[in-house]
mmCIF file of N, CA and C in Angstrom:
data_model
loop_
_atom_site.group_PDB
_atom_site.id
_atom_site.type_symbol
_atom_site.label_atom_id
_atom_site.label_comp_id
_atom_site.label_asym_id
_atom_site.label_seq_id
_atom_site.Cartn_x
_atom_site.Cartn_y
_atom_site.Cartn_z
ATOM 1 N N UNK T 62 22.969 -4.926 8.846
ATOM 2 C CA UNK T 62 21.788 -5.003 9.707
ATOM 3 C C UNK T 62 20.860 -3.797 9.400
ATOM 4 N N UNK T 63 19.589 -4.040 9.477
ATOM 5 C CA UNK T 63 18.619 -2.994 9.207
ATOM 6 C C UNK T 63 18.479 -2.069 10.397
ATOM 7 N N UNK T 64 18.357 -0.783 10.031
ATOM 8 C CA UNK T 64 18.042 0.248 11.045
ATOM 9 C C UNK T 64 16.568 0.272 11.216
ATOM 10 N N UNK T 65 16.100 0.063 12.411
ATOM 11 C CA UNK T 65 14.657 -0.024 12.671
ATOM 12 C C UNK T 65 14.213 1.254 13.458
ATOM 13 N N UNK T 66 14.130 2.294 12.691
ATOM 14 C CA UNK T 66 13.718 3.572 13.251
ATOM 15 C C UNK T 66 12.171 3.721 13.170
ATOM 16 N N UNK T 67 11.653 4.912 13.453
ATOM 17 C CA UNK T 67 10.201 5.182 13.492
ATOM 18 C C UNK T 67 9.547 4.843 12.183
ATOM 19 N N UNK T 68 10.275 5.175 11.048
ATOM 20 C CA UNK T 68 9.632 4.939 9.751
ATOM 21 C C UNK T 68 9.481 3.411 9.498
ATOM 22 N N UNK T 69 10.518 2.659 9.800
ATOM 23 C CA UNK T 69 10.385 1.218 9.688
ATOM 24 C C UNK T 69 9.184 0.661 10.438
ATOM 25 N N UNK T 70 9.098 1.010 11.736
ATOM 26 C CA UNK T 70 7.966 0.503 12.566
ATOM 27 C C UNK T 70 6.617 1.007 12.012
ATOM 28 N N UNK T 71 6.545 2.259 11.547
ATOM 29 C CA UNK T 71 5.262 2.749 11.060
ATOM 30 C C UNK T 71 4.889 2.045 9.795
ATOM 31 N N UNK T 72 5.824 1.775 8.907
ATOM 32 C CA UNK T 72 5.513 0.987 7.655
ATOM 33 C C UNK T 72 5.202 -0.460 7.975
ATOM 34 N N UNK T 73 5.826 -1.027 8.976
ATOM 35 C CA UNK T 73 5.499 -2.403 9.407
ATOM 36 C C UNK T 73 3.981 -2.440 9.817
ATOM 37 N N UNK T 74 3.572 -1.506 10.608
ATOM 38 C CA UNK T 74 2.218 -1.466 11.079
ATOM 39 C C UNK T 74 1.285 -1.246 9.884
ATOM 40 N N UNK T 75 1.638 -0.323 8.974
ATOM 41 C CA UNK T 75 0.799 -0.069 7.775
ATOM 42 C C UNK T 75 0.742 -1.289 6.911
ATOM 43 N N UNK T 76 1.807 -2.029 6.783
ATOM 44 C CA UNK T 76 1.764 -3.212 5.903
ATOM 45 C C UNK T 76 0.823 -4.267 6.535
ATOM 46 N N UNK T 77 0.831 -4.454 7.821
ATOM 47 C CA UNK T 77 -0.103 -5.396 8.491
ATOM 48 C C UNK T 77 -1.509 -4.921 8.331
ATOM 49 N N UNK T 78 -1.788 -3.653 8.491
ATOM 50 C CA UNK T 78 -3.138 -3.096 8.336
ATOM 51 C C UNK T 78 -3.620 -3.253 6.889
ATOM 52 N N UNK T 79 -2.700 -3.091 5.933
ATOM 53 C CA UNK T 79 -3.018 -3.269 4.507
ATOM 54 C C UNK T 79 -3.462 -4.725 4.230
ATOM 55 N N UNK T 80 -2.734 -5.698 4.772
ATOM 56 C CA UNK T 80 -3.076 -7.085 4.644
ATOM 57 C C UNK T 80 -4.453 -7.366 5.234
ATOM 58 N N UNK T 81 -4.687 -6.945 6.468
ATOM 59 C CA UNK T 81 -5.885 -7.215 7.166
ATOM 60 C C UNK T 81 -7.095 -6.529 6.440
ATOM 61 N N UNK T 82 -6.956 -5.277 6.095
ATOM 62 C CA UNK T 82 -8.029 -4.590 5.458
ATOM 63 C C UNK T 82 -8.317 -5.159 4.054
ATOM 64 N N UNK T 83 -7.277 -5.615 3.405
ATOM 65 C CA UNK T 83 -7.433 -6.235 2.090
ATOM 66 C C UNK T 83 -8.185 -7.560 2.210
ATOM 67 N N UNK T 84 -7.873 -8.299 3.301
ATOM 68 C CA UNK T 84 -8.636 -9.549 3.541
ATOM 69 C C UNK T 84 -10.054 -9.295 3.808
ATOM 70 N N UNK T 85 -10.354 -8.258 4.582
ATOM 71 C CA UNK T 85 -11.750 -7.919 4.842
ATOM 72 C C UNK T 85 -12.429 -7.526 3.514
ATOM 73 N N UNK T 86 -11.752 -6.714 2.728
ATOM 74 C CA UNK T 86 -12.350 -6.278 1.482
ATOM 75 C C UNK T 86 -12.543 -7.443 0.498
ATOM 76 N N UNK T 87 -11.620 -8.416 0.522
ATOM 77 C CA UNK T 87 -11.638 -9.578 -0.348
ATOM 78 C C UNK T 87 -12.802 -10.490 0.034
ATOM 79 N N UNK T 88 -13.030 -10.632 1.370
ATOM 80 C CA UNK T 88 -14.087 -11.574 1.859
ATOM 81 C C UNK T 88 -15.424 -10.918 1.879
ATOM 82 N N UNK T 89 -15.474 -9.669 2.279
ATOM 83 C CA UNK T 89 -16.791 -8.918 2.367
ATOM 84 C C UNK T 89 -16.783 -7.608 1.597
ATOM 85 N N UNK T 90 -16.641 -7.654 0.257
ATOM 86 C CA UNK T 90 -16.497 -6.411 -0.491
ATOM 87 C C UNK T 90 -17.745 -5.523 -0.426
ATOM 88 N N UNK T 91 -18.927 -6.097 -0.214
ATOM 89 C CA UNK T 91 -20.138 -5.288 -0.067
ATOM 90 C C UNK T 91 -20.076 -4.446 1.224
ATOM 91 N N UNK T 92 -19.577 -4.995 2.272
ATOM 92 C CA UNK T 92 -19.399 -4.245 3.522
ATOM 93 C C UNK T 92 -18.542 -3.058 3.318
ATOM 94 N N UNK T 93 -17.370 -3.209 2.631
ATOM 95 C CA UNK T 93 -16.414 -2.157 2.467
ATOM 96 C C UNK T 93 -17.019 -1.134 1.449
ATOM 97 N N UNK T 94 -17.673 -1.554 0.432
ATOM 98 C CA UNK T 94 -18.326 -0.646 -0.489
ATOM 99 C C UNK T 94 -19.315 0.210 0.235
ATOM 100 N N UNK T 95 -20.098 -0.356 1.177
ATOM 101 C CA UNK T 95 -21.013 0.453 1.975
ATOM 102 C C UNK T 95 -20.317 1.515 2.747
ATOM 103 N N UNK T 96 -19.155 1.196 3.329
ATOM 104 C CA UNK T 96 -18.370 2.216 4.091
ATOM 105 C C UNK T 96 -17.973 3.380 3.239
ATOM 106 N N UNK T 97 -17.477 3.080 2.079
ATOM 107 C CA UNK T 97 -16.929 4.139 1.210
ATOM 108 C C UNK T 97 -17.966 4.798 0.300
ATOM 109 N N UNK T 98 -19.239 4.376 0.510
ATOM 110 C CA UNK T 98 -20.329 4.963 -0.304
ATOM 111 C C UNK T 98 -20.431 4.499 -1.720
ATOM 112 N N UNK T 99 -19.936 3.334 -2.009
ATOM 113 C CA UNK T 99 -20.042 2.760 -3.378
ATOM 114 C C UNK T 99 -21.312 1.937 -3.602
ATOM 115 N N UNK T 100 -21.709 1.840 -4.844
ATOM 116 C CA UNK T 100 -22.818 0.988 -5.174
ATOM 117 C C UNK T 100 -22.463 -0.477 -5.086
ATOM 118 N N UNK T 101 -23.279 -1.227 -4.410
ATOM 119 C CA UNK T 101 -22.979 -2.657 -4.232
ATOM 120 C C UNK T 101 -23.833 -3.528 -5.214
ATOM 121 N N UNK T 102 -23.222 -3.956 -6.236
ATOM 122 C CA UNK T 102 -23.845 -4.824 -7.237
ATOM 123 C C UNK T 102 -22.954 -6.062 -7.270
ATOM 124 N N UNK T 103 -23.467 -7.143 -7.872
ATOM 125 C CA UNK T 103 -22.628 -8.339 -8.040
ATOM 126 C C UNK T 103 -21.300 -8.006 -8.733
ATOM 127 N N UNK T 104 -21.355 -7.137 -9.744
ATOM 128 C CA UNK T 104 -20.151 -6.814 -10.495
ATOM 129 C C UNK T 104 -19.177 -5.983 -9.641
ATOM 130 N N UNK T 105 -19.731 -4.919 -8.981
ATOM 131 C CA UNK T 105 -18.795 -4.099 -8.128
ATOM 132 C C UNK T 105 -18.244 -4.902 -6.957
ATOM 133 N N UNK T 106 -19.038 -5.786 -6.384
ATOM 134 C CA UNK T 106 -18.492 -6.592 -5.281
ATOM 135 C C UNK T 106 -17.376 -7.556 -5.742
ATOM 136 N N UNK T 107 -17.618 -8.097 -6.952
ATOM 137 C CA UNK T 107 -16.599 -8.979 -7.538
ATOM 138 C C UNK T 107 -15.263 -8.253 -7.691
ATOM 139 N N UNK T 108 -15.332 -7.074 -8.375
ATOM 140 C CA UNK T 108 -14.106 -6.330 -8.651
ATOM 141 C C UNK T 108 -13.509 -5.740 -7.439
ATOM 142 N N UNK T 109 -14.329 -5.334 -6.465
ATOM 143 C CA UNK T 109 -13.783 -4.773 -5.215
ATOM 144 C C UNK T 109 -13.109 -5.901 -4.419
ATOM 145 N N UNK T 110 -13.606 -7.131 -4.557
ATOM 146 C CA UNK T 110 -12.868 -8.267 -3.935
ATOM 147 C C UNK T 110 -11.558 -8.518 -4.521
ATOM 148 N N UNK T 111 -11.467 -8.368 -5.863
ATOM 149 C CA UNK T 111 -10.164 -8.476 -6.573
ATOM 150 C C UNK T 111 -9.172 -7.396 -6.066
ATOM 151 N N UNK T 112 -9.698 -6.178 -5.908
ATOM 152 C CA UNK T 112 -8.834 -5.091 -5.371
ATOM 153 C C UNK T 112 -8.309 -5.494 -3.983
ATOM 154 N N UNK T 113 -9.181 -6.096 -3.196
ATOM 155 C CA UNK T 113 -8.805 -6.587 -1.851
ATOM 156 C C UNK T 113 -7.632 -7.568 -1.909
ATOM 157 N N UNK T 114 -7.788 -8.449 -2.928
ATOM 158 C CA UNK T 114 -6.682 -9.488 -3.092
ATOM 159 C C UNK T 114 -5.345 -8.801 -3.364
ATOM 160 N N UNK T 115 -5.354 -7.742 -4.209
ATOM 161 C CA UNK T 115 -4.112 -7.101 -4.528
ATOM 162 C C UNK T 115 -3.607 -6.330 -3.309
ATOM 163 N N UNK T 116 -4.487 -5.793 -2.482
ATOM 164 C CA UNK T 116 -4.060 -5.152 -1.229
ATOM 165 C C UNK T 116 -3.310 -6.196 -0.353
ATOM 166 N N UNK T 117 -3.892 -7.405 -0.316
ATOM 167 C CA UNK T 117 -3.196 -8.438 0.539
ATOM 168 C C UNK T 117 -1.832 -8.745 -0.073
ATOM 169 N N UNK T 118 -1.765 -8.888 -1.391
ATOM 170 C CA UNK T 118 -0.463 -9.204 -2.031
ATOM 171 C C UNK T 118 0.554 -8.128 -1.808
ATOM 172 N N UNK T 119 0.253 -6.858 -2.040
ATOM 173 C CA UNK T 119 1.215 -5.815 -1.990
ATOM 174 C C UNK T 119 1.489 -5.424 -0.466
ATOM 175 N N UNK T 120 0.505 -5.557 0.427
ATOM 176 C CA UNK T 120 0.794 -5.414 1.823
ATOM 177 C C UNK T 120 1.706 -6.464 2.321
ATOM 178 N N UNK T 121 1.472 -7.734 1.858
ATOM 179 C CA UNK T 121 2.355 -8.848 2.185
ATOM 180 C C UNK T 121 3.775 -8.691 1.630
ATOM 181 N N UNK T 122 3.838 -8.132 0.416
ATOM 182 C CA UNK T 122 5.186 -7.813 -0.235
ATOM 183 C C UNK T 122 5.930 -6.906 0.680
ATOM 184 N N UNK T 123 5.310 -5.824 1.105
ATOM 185 C CA UNK T 123 6.012 -4.816 1.932
ATOM 186 C C UNK T 123 6.377 -5.428 3.260
ATOM 187 N N UNK T 124 5.439 -6.183 3.863
ATOM 188 C CA UNK T 124 5.729 -6.792 5.097
ATOM 189 C C UNK T 124 6.913 -7.788 5.053
ATOM 190 N N UNK T 125 6.943 -8.549 3.977
ATOM 191 C CA UNK T 125 8.044 -9.512 3.723
ATOM 192 C C UNK T 125 9.387 -8.720 3.560
ATOM 193 N N UNK T 126 9.337 -7.656 2.753
ATOM 194 C CA UNK T 126 10.532 -6.851 2.524
ATOM 195 C C UNK T 126 11.067 -6.242 3.780
ATOM 196 N N UNK T 127 10.133 -5.789 4.608
ATOM 197 C CA UNK T 127 10.544 -5.121 5.918
ATOM 198 C C UNK T 127 11.084 -6.139 6.927
ATOM 199 N N UNK T 128 10.494 -7.334 6.971
ATOM 200 C CA UNK T 128 10.917 -8.292 8.029
ATOM 201 C C UNK T 128 12.072 -9.198 7.618
ATOM 202 N N UNK T 129 12.421 -9.181 6.333
ATOM 203 C CA UNK T 129 13.528 -9.936 5.855
ATOM 204 C C UNK T 129 14.824 -9.417 6.404
ATOM 205 N N UNK T 130 15.828 -10.212 6.552
ATOM 206 C CA UNK T 130 17.105 -9.785 7.015
ATOM 207 C C UNK T 130 17.818 -8.817 6.091
ATOM 208 N N UNK T 131 17.612 -8.989 4.751
ATOM 209 C CA UNK T 131 18.236 -8.141 3.777
ATOM 210 C C UNK T 131 17.308 -7.064 3.384
ATOM 211 N N UNK T 132 17.849 -5.982 2.752
ATOM 212 C CA UNK T 132 16.985 -4.945 2.149
ATOM 213 C C UNK T 132 16.473 -5.441 0.823
ATOM 214 N N UNK T 133 15.323 -5.029 0.474
ATOM 215 C CA UNK T 133 14.654 -5.398 -0.819
ATOM 216 C C UNK T 133 14.133 -4.108 -1.465
ATOM 217 N N UNK T 134 15.079 -3.254 -1.975
ATOM 218 C CA UNK T 134 14.562 -1.939 -2.543
ATOM 219 C C UNK T 134 13.556 -2.120 -3.657
ATOM 220 N N UNK T 135 13.703 -3.145 -4.475
ATOM 221 C CA UNK T 135 12.771 -3.256 -5.598
ATOM 222 C C UNK T 135 11.380 -3.542 -5.105
ATOM 223 N N UNK T 136 11.198 -4.433 -4.164
ATOM 224 C CA UNK T 136 9.892 -4.722 -3.541
ATOM 225 C C UNK T 136 9.349 -3.481 -2.904
ATOM 226 N N UNK T 137 10.104 -2.760 -2.167
ATOM 227 C CA UNK T 137 9.650 -1.538 -1.495
ATOM 228 C C UNK T 137 9.218 -0.486 -2.538
ATOM 229 N N UNK T 138 10.002 -0.338 -3.578
ATOM 230 C CA UNK T 138 9.650 0.596 -4.679
ATOM 231 C C UNK T 138 8.273 0.233 -5.290
ATOM 232 N N UNK T 139 7.999 -1.031 -5.563
ATOM 233 C CA UNK T 139 6.722 -1.401 -6.148
ATOM 234 C C UNK T 139 5.593 -1.286 -5.162
ATOM 235 N N UNK T 140 5.836 -1.483 -3.863
ATOM 236 C CA UNK T 140 4.770 -1.270 -2.832
ATOM 237 C C UNK T 140 4.409 0.175 -2.800
ATOM 238 N N UNK T 141 5.409 1.075 -2.930
ATOM 239 C CA UNK T 141 5.122 2.490 -2.910
ATOM 240 C C UNK T 141 4.253 2.884 -4.120
ATOM 241 N N UNK T 142 4.628 2.328 -5.320
ATOM 242 C CA UNK T 142 3.900 2.607 -6.570
ATOM 243 C C UNK T 142 2.398 2.129 -6.410
ATOM 244 N N UNK T 143 2.211 0.974 -5.768
ATOM 245 C CA UNK T 143 0.824 0.495 -5.549
ATOM 246 C C UNK T 143 0.040 1.432 -4.705
ATOM 247 N N UNK T 144 0.595 2.014 -3.707
ATOM 248 C CA UNK T 144 -0.127 2.954 -2.817
ATOM 249 C C UNK T 144 -0.417 4.241 -3.572
ATOM 250 N N UNK T 145 0.509 4.782 -4.388
ATOM 251 C CA UNK T 145 0.229 5.924 -5.158
ATOM 252 C C UNK T 145 -0.867 5.607 -6.227
ATOM 253 N N UNK T 146 -0.796 4.399 -6.858
ATOM 254 C CA UNK T 146 -1.815 4.037 -7.750
ATOM 255 C C UNK T 146 -3.211 3.908 -7.082
ATOM 256 N N UNK T 147 -3.279 3.391 -5.890
ATOM 257 C CA UNK T 147 -4.482 3.289 -5.132
ATOM 258 C C UNK T 147 -5.077 4.703 -4.817
ATOM 259 N N UNK T 148 -4.186 5.647 -4.453
ATOM 260 C CA UNK T 148 -4.620 7.042 -4.271
ATOM 261 C C UNK T 148 -5.257 7.585 -5.540
ATOM 262 N N UNK T 149 -4.628 7.376 -6.655
ATOM 263 C CA UNK T 149 -5.175 7.899 -7.920
ATOM 264 C C UNK T 149 -6.515 7.260 -8.272
ATOM 265 N N UNK T 150 -6.621 5.933 -8.120
ATOM 266 C CA UNK T 150 -7.811 5.215 -8.464
ATOM 267 C C UNK T 150 -9.019 5.599 -7.554
ATOM 268 N N UNK T 151 -8.778 5.727 -6.233
ATOM 269 C CA UNK T 151 -9.842 6.050 -5.317
ATOM 270 C C UNK T 151 -10.250 7.460 -5.563
ATOM 271 N N UNK T 152 -9.279 8.381 -5.748
ATOM 272 C CA UNK T 152 -9.610 9.809 -6.023
ATOM 273 C C UNK T 152 -10.451 9.918 -7.265
ATOM 274 N N UNK T 153 -10.069 9.206 -8.320
ATOM 275 C CA UNK T 153 -10.815 9.222 -9.579
ATOM 276 C C UNK T 153 -12.272 8.660 -9.332
ATOM 277 N N UNK T 154 -12.390 7.697 -8.492
ATOM 278 C CA UNK T 154 -13.721 7.119 -8.162
ATOM 279 C C UNK T 154 -14.584 8.168 -7.449
ATOM 280 N N UNK T 155 -13.971 8.968 -6.574
ATOM 281 C CA UNK T 155 -14.756 9.964 -5.863
ATOM 282 C C UNK T 155 -15.119 11.090 -6.915
ATOM 283 N N UNK T 156 -14.199 11.490 -7.746
ATOM 284 C CA UNK T 156 -14.539 12.513 -8.787
ATOM 285 C C UNK T 156 -15.659 12.044 -9.757
ATOM 286 N N UNK T 157 -15.706 10.751 -9.983
ATOM 287 C CA UNK T 157 -16.759 10.194 -10.895
ATOM 288 C C UNK T 157 -18.009 9.827 -10.124
ATOM 289 N N UNK T 158 -18.087 10.227 -8.837
ATOM 290 C CA UNK T 158 -19.251 9.905 -7.970
ATOM 291 C C UNK T 158 -19.515 8.439 -7.839
ATOM 292 N N UNK T 159 -18.433 7.620 -7.850
ATOM 293 C CA UNK T 159 -18.594 6.226 -7.605
ATOM 294 C C UNK T 159 -18.403 5.931 -6.113
ATOM 295 N N UNK T 160 -17.747 6.761 -5.371
ATOM 296 C CA UNK T 160 -17.498 6.651 -3.914
ATOM 297 C C UNK T 160 -17.936 7.949 -3.294
ATOM 298 N N UNK T 161 -18.272 7.884 -1.998
ATOM 299 C CA UNK T 161 -18.628 9.053 -1.262
ATOM 300 C C UNK T 161 -17.365 9.771 -0.753
ATOM 301 N N UNK T 162 -17.529 10.966 -0.150
ATOM 302 C CA UNK T 162 -16.438 11.777 0.301
ATOM 303 C C UNK T 162 -15.527 11.098 1.321
ATOM 304 N N UNK T 163 -16.089 10.117 2.088
ATOM 305 C CA UNK T 163 -15.299 9.415 3.093
ATOM 306 C C UNK T 163 -14.114 8.688 2.375
ATOM 307 N N UNK T 164 -14.320 8.246 1.151
ATOM 308 C CA UNK T 164 -13.260 7.579 0.439
ATOM 309 C C UNK T 164 -12.021 8.465 0.208
ATOM 310 N N UNK T 165 -12.201 9.791 0.234
ATOM 311 C CA UNK T 165 -11.088 10.691 0.099
ATOM 312 C C UNK T 165 -10.086 10.493 1.264
ATOM 313 N N UNK T 166 -10.587 10.103 2.439
ATOM 314 C CA UNK T 166 -9.719 9.813 3.590
ATOM 315 C C UNK T 166 -8.892 8.644 3.274
ATOM 316 N N UNK T 167 -9.444 7.618 2.672
ATOM 317 C CA UNK T 167 -8.714 6.393 2.255
ATOM 318 C C UNK T 167 -7.701 6.800 1.223
ATOM 319 N N UNK T 168 -8.067 7.628 0.252
ATOM 320 C CA UNK T 168 -7.145 8.082 -0.760
ATOM 321 C C UNK T 168 -6.015 8.861 -0.192
ATOM 322 N N UNK T 169 -6.286 9.747 0.733
ATOM 323 C CA UNK T 169 -5.249 10.521 1.368
ATOM 324 C C UNK T 169 -4.266 9.656 2.187
ATOM 325 N N UNK T 170 -4.856 8.639 2.911
ATOM 326 C CA UNK T 170 -3.966 7.721 3.615
ATOM 327 C C UNK T 170 -3.039 6.951 2.683
ATOM 328 N N UNK T 171 -3.562 6.517 1.516
ATOM 329 C CA UNK T 171 -2.762 5.818 0.492
ATOM 330 C C UNK T 171 -1.638 6.757 -0.040
ATOM 331 N N UNK T 172 -1.971 7.991 -0.248
ATOM 332 C CA UNK T 172 -1.007 8.916 -0.796
ATOM 333 C C UNK T 172 0.124 9.128 0.281
ATOM 334 N N UNK T 173 -0.273 9.418 1.527
ATOM 335 C CA UNK T 173 0.719 9.629 2.523
ATOM 336 C C UNK T 173 1.560 8.341 2.755
ATOM 337 N N UNK T 174 0.946 7.149 2.754
ATOM 338 C CA UNK T 174 1.669 5.927 2.873
ATOM 339 C C UNK T 174 2.624 5.711 1.729
ATOM 340 N N UNK T 175 2.226 5.994 0.502
ATOM 341 C CA UNK T 175 3.077 5.840 -0.661
ATOM 342 C C UNK T 175 4.334 6.738 -0.554
ATOM 343 N N UNK T 176 4.114 7.931 -0.106
ATOM 344 C CA UNK T 176 5.213 8.885 0.041
ATOM 345 C C UNK T 176 6.165 8.424 1.142
ATOM 346 N N UNK T 177 5.619 7.873 2.278
ATOM 347 C CA UNK T 177 6.495 7.356 3.305
ATOM 348 C C UNK T 177 7.283 6.176 2.891
ATOM 349 N N UNK T 178 6.611 5.331 2.038
ATOM 350 C CA UNK T 178 7.327 4.136 1.527
ATOM 351 C C UNK T 178 8.466 4.572 0.631
ATOM 352 N N UNK T 179 8.184 5.614 -0.235
ATOM 353 C CA UNK T 179 9.255 6.145 -1.090
ATOM 354 C C UNK T 179 10.439 6.698 -0.229
ATOM 355 N N UNK T 180 10.066 7.342 0.858
ATOM 356 C CA UNK T 180 11.116 7.866 1.784
ATOM 357 C C UNK T 180 11.957 6.742 2.297
ATOM 358 N N UNK T 181 11.355 5.661 2.719
ATOM 359 C CA UNK T 181 12.031 4.492 3.211
ATOM 360 C C UNK T 181 12.901 3.887 2.107
ATOM 361 N N UNK T 182 12.287 3.804 0.884
ATOM 362 C CA UNK T 182 13.043 3.221 -0.249
ATOM 363 C C UNK T 182 14.289 4.002 -0.557
ATOM 364 N N UNK T 183 14.193 5.343 -0.452
ATOM 365 C CA UNK T 183 15.355 6.201 -0.704
ATOM 366 C C UNK T 183 16.461 5.888 0.323
ATOM 367 N N UNK T 184 16.062 5.600 1.494
ATOM 368 C CA UNK T 184 17.078 5.347 2.535
ATOM 369 C C UNK T 184 17.741 3.953 2.393
ATOM 370 N N UNK T 185 17.098 3.008 1.740
ATOM 371 C CA UNK T 185 17.715 1.663 1.640
ATOM 372 C C UNK T 185 18.341 1.424 0.256
ATOM 373 N N UNK T 186 18.108 2.271 -0.670
ATOM 374 C CA UNK T 186 18.636 2.045 -1.994
ATOM 375 C C UNK T 186 20.003 2.584 -2.198
ATOM 376 N N UNK T 187 20.502 3.354 -1.212
ATOM 377 C CA UNK T 187 21.842 3.923 -1.279
ATOM 378 C C UNK T 187 22.856 2.776 -0.980
ATOM 379 N N UNK T 188 23.921 2.708 -1.747
ATOM 380 C CA UNK T 188 24.882 1.612 -1.558
ATOM 381 C C UNK T 188 25.317 1.564 -0.104
ATOM 382 N N UNK T 189 25.592 2.651 0.592
ATOM 383 C CA UNK T 189 26.088 2.630 1.950
ATOM 384 C C UNK T 189 25.009 2.277 2.992
ATOM 385 N N UNK T 190 23.743 2.168 2.524
ATOM 386 C CA UNK T 190 22.657 1.928 3.528
ATOM 387 C C UNK T 190 22.236 0.479 3.463
ATOM 388 N N UNK T 191 22.995 -0.380 2.764
ATOM 389 C CA UNK T 191 22.650 -1.800 2.702
ATOM 390 C C UNK T 191 21.728 -2.071 1.580
ATOM 391 N N UNK T 192 21.372 -1.174 0.740
ATOM 392 C CA UNK T 192 20.495 -1.400 -0.427
ATOM 393 C C UNK T 192 21.292 -2.099 -1.507
ATOM 394 N N UNK T 193 20.600 -2.761 -2.365
ATOM 395 C CA UNK T 193 21.216 -3.506 -3.440
ATOM 396 C C UNK T 193 21.686 -2.592 -4.535
ATOM 397 N N UNK T 194 22.998 -2.604 -4.836
ATOM 398 C CA UNK T 194 23.399 -1.750 -5.977
ATOM 399 C C UNK T 194 22.777 -2.202 -7.255
ATOM 400 N N UNK T 195 22.431 -1.239 -8.059
ATOM 401 C CA UNK T 195 21.749 -1.542 -9.334
ATOM 402 C C UNK T 195 20.287 -1.660 -9.253
ATOM 403 N N UNK T 196 19.700 -1.364 -8.045
ATOM 404 C CA UNK T 196 18.272 -1.387 -7.904
ATOM 405 C C UNK T 196 17.675 -0.160 -8.542
ATOM 406 N N UNK T 197 16.342 -0.054 -8.524
ATOM 407 C CA UNK T 197 15.692 1.127 -9.126
ATOM 408 C C UNK T 197 16.230 2.458 -8.534
ATOM 409 N N UNK T 198 16.480 3.328 -9.317
ATOM 410 C CA UNK T 198 16.990 4.657 -8.829
ATOM 411 C C UNK T 198 16.163 5.750 -9.269
#
């Protein structure tokens, strides 16, 4: 049985927020680009919408892994990598003046979330914690 401590519940909320914000970004990429100070062109809106789709997919992956009866350390591991990658990509966008300084808050949130997901992953990958033996270590 899964231990549902503060970290589990926090990541559950974050996964739902990631799915919802990804849907908003996918459906209205120009709106989100305006919030983060990005230039809104047909090309940037198209690609920002694609990024939103991946937010939905990885947020859904984490949500599924958390709400499933079994532990899924591989899915949790990849969800953490996605958040760390998002941090790097958004930070690079700010450094290249593609996004405004407000986007650093988004990047910081992604970094913190990625680290929290890695913390959760470490707790479930141990054989005694119900994690799958032979998963990523």
